[in-house]
Coordinates of C-alpha atoms in Angstrom, one line a residue:
Chain A
X208 CA 26.4 -3.6 -1.5
X209 CA 28.5 -4.1 -4.6
X210 CA 30.6 -1.2 -6.0
X211 CA 33.1 -2.5 -8.6
X212 CA 36.4 -0.6 -8.3
X213 CA 36.9 -0.2 -12.0
X214 CA 33.7 1.9 -12.4
X215 CA 33.0 5.6 -11.9
X216 CA 29.9 6.8 -10.1
X217 CA 27.5 9.8 -9.9
X218 CA 25.6 11.4 -7.0
X219 CA 22.4 10.4 -8.7
X220 CA 23.6 6.7 -8.5
X221 CA 24.5 5.9 -12.1
X222 CA 27.7 4.0 -12.8
X223 CA 30.0 4.4 -15.8
X224 CA 32.3 1.9 -17.4
X225 CA 34.8 3.4 -19.8
X226 CA 36.3 1.6 -22.8
X227 CA 38.2 4.0 -25.1
X228 CA 35.8 6.8 -25.8
X229 CA 32.7 4.8 -25.0
X230 CA 30.9 5.0 -21.6
X231 CA 28.5 2.3 -20.6
X232 CA 25.9 3.5 -18.1
X233 CA 23.5 1.9 -15.6
X234 CA 22.3 2.3 -12.1
X235 CA 24.2 1.1 -9.0
X236 CA 23.5 -1.9 -6.8
X237 CA 22.6 0.7 -4.1
X238 CA 20.1 2.4 -6.4
X239 CA 18.4 -0.8 -7.4
X240 CA 18.3 -2.0 -3.8
X241 CA 16.7 1.3 -2.7
X242 CA 14.2 1.2 -5.5
X243 CA 13.2 -2.4 -5.1
X244 CA 11.5 -4.4 -8.0
X245 CA 11.9 -2.4 -11.2
X246 CA 8.7 -2.3 -13.2
X247 CA 9.2 0.4 -15.8
X248 CA 12.2 1.7 -17.8
X249 CA 12.3 4.6 -20.3
X250 CA 15.5 5.0 -22.4
X251 CA 16.5 7.4 -25.2
X252 CA 16.8 6.6 -28.9
X253 CA 20.1 5.7 -30.4
X254 CA 21.6 8.9 -31.9
X255 CA 20.3 11.3 -29.3
X256 CA 23.0 13.7 -28.1
X257 CA 23.1 14.2 -24.3
X258 CA 24.5 17.0 -22.3
X259 CA 26.1 16.3 -19.0
X260 CA 23.5 15.9 -16.3
X261 CA 20.7 15.8 -18.8
X262 CA 17.8 13.5 -17.9
X263 CA 17.9 10.7 -20.5
X264 CA 15.2 8.4 -19.1
X265 CA 13.5 7.1 -16.1
X266 CA 13.4 4.0 -14.0
X267 CA 10.4 3.1 -11.8
X268 CA 9.9 0.5 -9.1
X269 CA 6.7 -0.5 -7.5
X270 CA 7.5 2.1 -4.8
X271 CA 9.2 5.0 -6.6
X272 CA 10.1 6.8 -9.8
X273 CA 13.7 8.0 -10.5
X274 CA 15.0 10.0 -13.4
X275 CA 18.3 8.9 -15.1
X276 CA 20.9 11.5 -15.7
X277 CA 23.8 11.5 -18.2
X278 CA 27.1 11.4 -16.3
X279 CA 29.0 12.5 -19.4
X280 CA 28.3 14.4 -22.6
X281 CA 28.0 12.6 -25.9
X282 CA 26.0 10.7 -28.4
X283 CA 23.9 7.6 -27.5
X284 CA 25.3 4.9 -29.7
X285 CA 23.6 1.8 -28.2
X286 CA 20.6 1.1 -26.0
X287 CA 20.0 -2.1 -24.1
X288 CA 16.7 -2.9 -25.7
X289 CA 16.7 -6.4 -24.3
X290 CA 16.2 -4.9 -20.9
X291 CA 12.5 -4.0 -21.6
X292 CA 11.4 -7.6 -21.5
X293 CA 13.7 -8.4 -18.6
X294 CA 13.6 -5.5 -16.1
X295 CA 14.5 -7.8 -13.3
X296 CA 18.1 -7.8 -14.7
X297 CA 18.4 -4.3 -13.3
X298 CA 17.8 -5.7 -9.8
X299 CA 19.7 -8.9 -10.3
X300 CA 22.7 -7.8 -12.3
X301 CA 22.9 -4.0 -12.2
X302 CA 26.6 -3.9 -13.5
X303 CA 26.2 -6.6 -16.1
X304 CA 23.0 -7.5 -18.0
X305 CA 21.3 -4.4 -16.3
X306 CA 23.4 -1.9 -18.3
X307 CA 21.2 0.8 -20.0
X308 CA 23.0 2.9 -22.6
X309 CA 26.3 3.5 -24.3
X310 CA 27.5 7.0 -25.0
X311 CA 30.4 8.0 -27.3
X312 CA 31.9 10.7 -25.1
X313 CA 32.8 14.1 -26.5
X314 CA 35.7 14.3 -24.0
X315 CA 36.8 11.0 -22.5
X316 CA 38.7 12.8 -19.8
X317 CA 35.4 13.9 -18.4
X318 CA 35.1 10.6 -16.4
X319 CA 37.9 11.9 -14.1
X320 CA 35.3 14.3 -12.7
X321 CA 33.1 11.4 -11.5
X322 CA 33.4 9.6 -8.2
X323 CA 35.6 6.6 -7.7
X324 CA 34.1 3.5 -6.0
X325 CA 35.7 4.6 -2.7
X326 CA 34.3 8.1 -3.0
X327 CA 30.8 6.7 -3.9
X328 CA 30.8 4.4 -1.0
X329 CA 31.7 7.2 1.3
X330 CA 29.1 9.4 -0.3
X331 CA 26.4 6.8 0.2
X332 CA 27.7 5.7 3.6
X333 CA 28.1 2.1 2.4
Chain B
X69 CA 8.9 6.2 16.6
X70 CA 6.7 3.4 17.9
X71 CA 7.6 -0.2 17.3
X72 CA 5.3 -3.2 17.2
X73 CA 5.9 -6.3 19.4
X74 CA 7.1 -7.9 16.2
X75 CA 9.9 -5.4 15.5
X76 CA 12.7 -7.8 16.4
X77 CA 11.1 -10.6 14.3
X78 CA 11.1 -8.3 11.3
X79 CA 14.8 -7.5 11.7
X80 CA 15.5 -11.2 11.9
X81 CA 13.5 -11.8 8.8
X82 CA 15.5 -9.2 6.9
X83 CA 12.7 -6.6 6.5
X84 CA 13.4 -3.1 5.2
X85 CA 11.8 -0.7 7.7
X86 CA 10.1 2.6 7.1
X87 CA 8.2 5.2 9.1
X88 CA 4.4 4.9 8.7
X89 CA 1.9 6.9 10.8
X90 CA 4.5 7.2 13.6
X91 CA 5.4 3.5 13.6
X92 CA 8.5 1.8 12.3
X93 CA 7.1 -0.8 10.0
X94 CA 8.3 -3.3 7.4
X95 CA 7.8 -2.0 3.9
X96 CA 9.2 -5.2 2.3
X97 CA 11.1 -8.4 2.9
X98 CA 12.3 -10.0 -0.3
X99 CA 10.4 -7.8 -2.7
X100 CA 6.9 -6.3 -3.3
X101 CA 6.2 -8.3 -6.5
X102 CA 7.1 -11.7 -4.9
X103 CA 5.1 -10.8 -1.8
X104 CA 2.1 -9.7 -3.8
X105 CA 2.2 -12.9 -5.8
X106 CA 2.4 -15.0 -2.6
X107 CA -0.9 -13.5 -1.4
X108 CA -2.7 -13.9 -4.7
X109 CA -1.5 -17.5 -5.2
X110 CA -0.8 -19.0 -1.8
X111 CA -0.7 -17.1 1.5
X112 CA 1.2 -14.3 3.2
X113 CA 1.3 -12.6 6.6
X114 CA 1.4 -8.9 7.5
X115 CA 2.2 -7.2 10.8
X116 CA -0.7 -4.8 11.1
X117 CA -0.2 -4.2 14.8
X118 CA 0.1 -0.4 14.1
X119 CA -3.7 -0.4 13.4
X120 CA -5.7 1.0 16.3
X121 CA -7.8 -1.4 18.3
X122 CA -10.3 -0.2 21.0
X123 CA -12.9 -2.0 23.0
X124 CA -16.3 -0.4 23.7
X125 CA -18.0 -1.8 26.7
X126 CA -21.3 -0.9 28.4
X127 CA -25.0 -1.2 27.9
X128 CA -25.0 1.8 25.6
X129 CA -22.1 0.5 23.4
X130 CA -24.2 -0.3 20.4
X131 CA -26.2 2.9 20.7
X132 CA -23.0 4.9 21.0
X133 CA -21.4 3.3 17.9
X134 CA -24.7 3.7 16.0
X135 CA -24.4 7.4 16.6
X136 CA -21.0 7.4 14.8
X137 CA -21.7 5.2 11.8
X138 CA -24.3 5.1 9.0
X139 CA -24.6 1.3 9.1
X140 CA -27.4 -0.5 10.8
X141 CA -25.6 -2.2 13.7
X142 CA -28.7 -4.1 14.8
X143 CA -27.9 -6.4 11.9
X144 CA -24.4 -7.1 13.2
X145 CA -24.9 -10.2 15.4
X146 CA -22.5 -11.2 18.1
X147 CA -19.6 -13.0 16.6
X148 CA -19.6 -10.9 13.4
X149 CA -18.1 -7.7 12.2
X150 CA -19.0 -4.9 9.7
X151 CA -16.9 -2.6 7.6
X152 CA -18.2 1.0 8.0
X153 CA -17.2 4.6 8.2
X154 CA -17.2 7.2 11.0
X155 CA -19.0 10.3 9.6
X156 CA -18.8 13.9 10.5
X157 CA -21.6 16.5 10.6
X158 CA -21.0 17.5 7.0
X159 CA -21.3 13.9 5.9
X160 CA -17.6 13.5 5.3
X161 CA -15.6 10.5 6.5
X162 CA -13.6 10.8 9.7
X163 CA -12.2 7.3 9.2
X164 CA -13.0 3.9 7.8
X165 CA -13.2 1.1 10.4
X166 CA -14.4 -2.4 11.2
X167 CA -16.6 -2.9 14.2
X168 CA -16.9 -6.3 15.7
X169 CA -19.7 -7.3 17.9
X170 CA -17.9 -9.5 20.4
X171 CA -20.6 -10.1 23.0
X172 CA -23.7 -8.2 24.2
X173 CA -22.6 -4.8 25.3
X174 CA -19.0 -5.4 24.1
X175 CA -17.7 -4.2 20.7
X176 CA -14.2 -3.9 19.2
X177 CA -13.3 -1.3 16.7
X178 CA -10.2 -1.5 14.4
X179 CA -9.3 1.8 12.9
X180 CA -6.4 3.5 11.0
X181 CA -3.1 4.1 12.7
X182 CA -2.8 7.5 11.1
X183 CA -6.2 8.5 12.6
X184 CA -5.7 7.0 16.1
X185 CA -5.5 10.2 18.1
X186 CA -8.1 11.9 15.9
X187 CA -10.6 9.1 16.3
X188 CA -10.1 8.7 20.1
X189 CA -10.7 12.5 20.5
X190 CA -13.8 12.1 18.3
X191 CA -15.1 9.3 20.5
X192 CA -14.5 11.4 23.6
X193 CA -16.3 14.3 22.1
X194 CA -19.5 12.3 21.5
X195 CA -19.3 10.4 24.7
X196 CA -20.4 13.6 26.4
X197 CA -23.8 13.3 24.7
X198 CA -24.5 10.1 26.6
X199 CA -25.4 9.9 30.3
X200 CA -24.1 6.3 30.4
X201 CA -21.4 6.2 27.7
X202 CA -19.5 3.0 27.0
X203 CA -15.9 2.7 28.4
X204 CA -13.3 3.0 25.6
X205 CA -10.3 0.8 26.1
X206 CA -7.5 1.3 23.5
X207 CA -5.6 -2.0 23.4
X208 CA -3.4 -1.2 20.4
X209 CA -0.1 -1.4 22.2
X210 CA -1.0 -4.3 24.4
X211 CA -1.8 -6.6 21.4
X212 CA -0.5 -7.6 18.1
X213 CA -2.5 -8.0 14.9
X214 CA -1.4 -10.2 12.0
X215 CA -3.2 -10.4 8.8
X216 CA -3.1 -13.9 7.2
X217 CA -4.2 -13.5 3.6
X218 CA -4.4 -15.6 0.5
X219 CA -6.3 -18.5 -1.1
X220 CA -4.5 -21.0 1.2
X221 CA -4.8 -19.0 4.4
X222 CA -8.0 -20.5 5.8
X223 CA -7.0 -24.1 5.1
X224 CA -3.6 -23.6 6.6
X225 CA -4.9 -21.9 9.7
X226 CA -7.6 -24.4 10.3
X227 CA -5.2 -27.3 9.8
X228 CA -2.6 -25.9 12.2
X229 CA -4.6 -24.0 14.7
X230 CA -8.3 -24.8 14.9
X231 CA -10.6 -26.7 12.4
X232 CA -13.4 -24.4 13.4
X233 CA -11.7 -21.6 11.5
X234 CA -12.7 -23.2 8.2
X235 CA -16.4 -22.7 9.2
X236 CA -16.1 -19.0 10.1
X237 CA -18.1 -16.9 7.5
X238 CA -16.7 -13.8 5.8
X239 CA -16.7 -11.0 8.5
X240 CA -17.3 -13.7 11.2
X241 CA -15.1 -14.0 14.2
X242 CA -13.8 -16.8 16.5
X243 CA -12.1 -16.5 19.9
X244 CA -10.1 -19.5 20.8
X245 CA -7.0 -20.7 22.5
X246 CA -4.0 -22.2 20.6
X247 CA -1.2 -23.7 22.6
X248 CA -2.0 -21.6 25.6
X249 CA -2.3 -18.4 23.5
X250 CA -5.6 -16.5 23.5
X251 CA -6.5 -15.6 20.0
X252 CA -9.2 -13.6 18.3
X253 CA -9.7 -14.3 14.6
X254 CA -11.8 -12.4 12.2
X255 CA -12.4 -13.5 8.6
X256 CA -11.5 -10.0 7.2
X257 CA -8.6 -8.4 5.3
X258 CA -7.4 -5.7 3.0
X259 CA -6.2 -7.7 0.0
X260 CA -9.2 -8.9 -1.9
X261 CA -8.3 -12.4 -0.9
X262 CA -9.8 -14.8 1.7
X263 CA -8.1 -14.8 5.0
X264 CA -8.1 -13.8 8.6
X265 CA -6.9 -11.1 10.9
X266 CA -5.5 -12.5 14.1
X267 CA -5.2 -10.5 17.4
X268 CA -3.1 -11.8 20.3
X269 CA -1.7 -10.3 23.4
X270 CA 1.6 -8.6 22.6
X271 CA 3.8 -11.0 24.6
X272 CA 2.7 -13.9 22.3
X273 CA 3.3 -11.9 19.1
X274 CA 6.7 -13.3 18.1
X275 CA 5.7 -16.9 18.8
X276 CA 2.6 -16.5 16.6
X277 CA 4.6 -14.8 13.8
X278 CA 7.3 -17.5 13.9
X279 CA 4.7 -20.2 13.8
X280 CA 3.1 -18.7 10.7
X281 CA 6.5 -18.5 9.0
X282 CA 7.3 -22.1 10.0
X283 CA 4.0 -23.2 8.4
X284 CA 5.2 -21.6 5.1
X285 CA 3.5 -18.2 5.0
X286 CA 5.4 -15.5 3.1
X287 CA 6.1 -12.4 5.2
X288 CA 4.8 -9.3 3.4
X289 CA 5.3 -5.6 4.1
X290 CA 3.3 -2.4 3.7
X291 CA 4.5 -2.2 0.0
X292 CA 2.7 -5.4 -1.0
X293 CA -0.3 -4.4 1.3
X294 CA -0.8 -1.2 -0.7
X295 CA -0.5 -2.9 -4.1
X296 CA -3.0 -5.6 -3.0
X297 CA -5.5 -3.2 -1.7
X298 CA -5.4 -1.0 -4.8
X299 CA -5.7 -4.2 -7.0
X300 CA -8.8 -5.0 -4.9
X301 CA -10.2 -1.5 -5.4
X302 CA -10.2 -0.9 -1.6
X303 CA -10.2 2.6 -0.1
X304 CA -7.3 4.0 1.9
X305 CA -8.0 6.8 4.3
X306 CA -6.3 10.1 3.3
X307 CA -6.5 8.9 -0.4
X308 CA -10.0 7.8 -1.5
X309 CA -11.6 8.9 1.8
X310 CA -11.2 12.2 3.6
X311 CA -13.1 14.5 5.9
X312 CA -14.5 16.0 2.7
X313 CA -15.6 12.9 0.8
X314 CA -19.0 11.5 1.4
X315 CA -19.5 7.7 1.4
X316 CA -21.9 7.9 -1.5
X317 CA -19.4 9.3 -4.0
X318 CA -16.8 7.0 -2.6
X319 CA -18.9 4.0 -3.8
X320 CA -19.8 3.1 -0.2
X321 CA -23.5 3.7 -0.5
X322 CA -24.1 0.0 0.3
X323 CA -23.1 0.6 3.9
X324 CA -25.4 3.6 4.4
X325 CA -28.7 2.5 6.0
X326 CA -32.0 4.4 6.1
X327 CA -31.3 5.5 9.6
X328 CA -31.4 9.2 10.3
X329 CA -30.0 9.3 13.8
X330 CA -26.2 9.2 13.2
X331 CA -23.8 12.2 12.8
X332 CA -24.1 13.5 9.3
X333 CA -27.2 11.6 8.4
X334 CA -28.9 14.5 6.7
X335 CA -26.2 15.5 4.2
X336 CA -25.5 11.8 3.5
X337 CA -29.2 10.9 2.8
X338 CA -29.3 14.0 0.6
X339 CA -26.3 12.8 -1.3
X340 CA -27.9 9.4 -1.7
X341 CA -31.0 10.9 -3.3
X342 CA -29.3 13.5 -5.4
X343 CA -27.7 13.1 -8.8
X344 CA -24.0 12.5 -7.9
X345 CA -21.5 15.2 -9.1
X346 CA -18.5 12.9 -8.9
X347 CA -17.7 9.3 -8.5
X348 CA -14.7 7.2 -7.5
X349 CA -13.6 5.1 -10.5
X350 CA -10.8 2.8 -11.6
X351 CA -8.2 3.8 -14.2
X352 CA -6.2 1.2 -16.2
X353 CA -3.3 2.2 -18.3
X354 CA -3.3 0.8 -21.8
X355 CA 0.5 1.4 -22.3
X356 CA 3.5 0.8 -20.1
X357 CA 3.9 3.2 -17.2
X358 CA 3.3 3.5 -13.5
X359 CA 0.5 5.8 -12.4
X360 CA 1.0 7.4 -9.0
X361 CA -1.1 9.4 -6.6
X362 CA -1.6 13.0 -7.7
X363 CA -1.0 12.4 -11.4
X364 CA -3.6 14.2 -13.6
X365 CA -6.4 12.3 -15.4
X366 CA -7.2 13.7 -18.8
X367 CA -10.3 13.2 -21.0
X368 CA -10.0 14.7 -24.5
X369 CA -6.8 16.5 -23.3
X370 CA -8.6 18.2 -20.4
X371 CA -7.8 17.6 -16.8
X372 CA -10.8 16.0 -15.2
X373 CA -9.3 14.7 -11.9
X374 CA -6.3 13.3 -10.3
X375 CA -5.3 9.9 -9.1
X376 CA -6.0 9.3 -5.4
X377 CA -3.9 6.1 -5.6
X378 CA -1.9 4.5 -8.3
X379 CA 0.4 1.4 -8.5
X380 CA 1.9 -1.0 -10.9
X381 CA -0.2 -4.1 -10.6
X382 CA 2.0 -7.2 -10.7
X383 CA -1.1 -9.4 -11.0
X384 CA -2.5 -7.6 -14.1
X385 CA 1.0 -6.4 -15.3
X386 CA -0.5 -3.0 -15.9
X387 CA -0.6 0.3 -14.2
X388 CA -3.8 0.9 -12.3
X389 CA -5.2 3.6 -10.1
X390 CA -8.3 5.3 -8.7
X391 CA -9.7 8.8 -9.2
X392 CA -12.7 10.9 -8.4
X393 CA -14.2 11.9 -11.8
X394 CA -17.2 14.0 -12.9
X395 CA -20.2 11.7 -12.9
X396 CA -20.8 12.4 -16.6
X397 CA -17.5 10.8 -17.4
X398 CA -17.6 8.0 -14.8
X399 CA -18.6 5.2 -17.2
X400 CA -16.5 2.1 -17.5
X401 CA -14.9 1.9 -20.9
X402 CA -14.5 5.6 -21.4
X403 CA -11.0 6.4 -22.8
X404 CA -8.9 8.8 -20.8
X405 CA -5.2 9.4 -20.2
X406 CA -2.9 9.7 -17.3
X407 CA -0.2 12.4 -17.4
X408 CA 3.1 10.9 -16.4
X409 CA 6.2 13.2 -16.6
X410 CA 4.4 15.5 -19.0
X411 CA 3.2 12.8 -21.3
X412 CA -0.4 11.6 -21.7
X413 CA -0.4 7.8 -21.4
X414 CA -3.6 6.3 -22.8
X415 CA -5.8 4.6 -20.2
X416 CA -9.4 3.4 -19.7
X417 CA -11.9 4.4 -17.0
X418 CA -13.1 1.2 -15.3
X419 CA -14.9 0.1 -12.2
X420 CA -12.8 -0.5 -9.2
X421 CA -13.1 -4.2 -9.7
X422 CA -9.7 -4.5 -11.3
X423 CA -9.5 -8.3 -10.6
X424 CA -12.7 -9.6 -12.2
X425 CA -12.7 -13.3 -11.5
X426 CA -15.1 -15.8 -13.0

C-alpha cells in the first residue's frame, strides 16, 4: 500500500499535497483499495468555500459509498473534471491523475494538524 | 467462521475475503467490474460451496417435498431440476431453492447459506407429519459447489470434461466422472448467463478449481455474483423474498401450480386470484448515481417504496435496482426517482428484465 512521505493524511483517508497556500486533495491508495472499482464521483463547484471536515462530495464503488471530507478550510479553486470520464484513475493512480480538488487554504499552517505518512500507516495498520 | 474447501485456493489467487452467512468467502479477486464482464462476455467461476446442499431419500421424498413447495414436482423428471420456493402457512417464503430429481426416491435440494439452520429445522418440523418421512442428509460441508457461468462456459466444460455436457438442457443434470473425480453438473446458475453448477466431494475441490483456472476461467467473488444476479433481475432471499412476501407479488407466480396440498396453498391461491396490491419491479436510474438497498423510491415526490437491492450495473453502465411498488404504479416506463443522499435522482420503473437481448 503506497503512502508517499511528502503528503499529509486524514482519518477519513484523504491525502493532501501542499504547494504554497494550495492544498491538492484526493483519496489514499488504501481507501481506493478498500472501496474497489470506483463507479461514481461527486465533487463541489469551483468557488465553494469549505470548512474543515465539511463533506465536499462522495465517491462510490460497486460495493460501497463514502463521503469526502475537507481536510483543511478554504476555497475550492480547481476541480479535476477530467476524472468524471476516467474514474478508474482513482483506483489506478490515486496520488496522481486521481486527484480531486484544490483548495486555497485560509491558514496554510493547518496542514501541520494532519497525519504524516508514518502516522497514517500506523493509524491504518499498514 | 466456516471456510470452504477452496479457502486456500482463494488465498493463493489473491482474493479479498469477507464474512457472508457465517462463512469466510471471496468478495472479489481482481475487481468486481472485470469479473462481471468476464461472465457476460466469456466465462467465470464462483465458489458457492457455502450454499446448503441436502439429499432427500425415501419412497415419500417427492411427496414430502411437494408438501413444502407450490411447484408441481410430478413434472420434474429424473435428471432435471426446478427452481422453487419453500412456503410458510401464511403464504410467505421460507427460502428459495432448487430441487433436483436425481433418481426415483432421491432428490437433492440446494438452498441459501443464510437459511441453512432455519430450513433444516423447517424440514424436521414437517417430517413429523409423515409416517415414513425421507431421510435428510446435509452434505454441505462434505462437498464443494462451483458455479461456472458465461456464454463460453458450456463449450469449455464440454471440451475439457465431457462432451455430453453440451447436450444437457437448461435445468438438466448430468452425473459423470472426470479423471477419477465424481462430479454432478446442473445447467443452472444465478447470473442470467448459460452455465453449470458443479458439485464434487470436498477433497477434490482444489483440483477442480485449479483445472478451471488453468482452462482460462476468471475467478469471481460474491461482489460480481450480486451484480450479475441483480442485472438478471433474480431474487435474493432477505431482499426480494422474505417470510412476509408471497411468491405472486414477487413475480414468481409461474412456479405456483394449481395444487392445494402444500403449506400455505390457501393464501397463495387467494393472492393469485386477487388484484395484487404491490409488485416487484425494476428501477433504472436516468442520471449518474448508485442506487442501494433501502434507498427510498419516489413518484411525484412521494415515497412509494424502497429498494430491496441496488447496484451499479457495469453491463448497462447505469444504476439499477428492484423495489416493491403499489400495483397502480407498477407499470414499465413510469417515471420515478431514487433518493440518494437527500437528492431525488430521476429514474424509470421497468420490468426486472434489465438485460433485454434480441
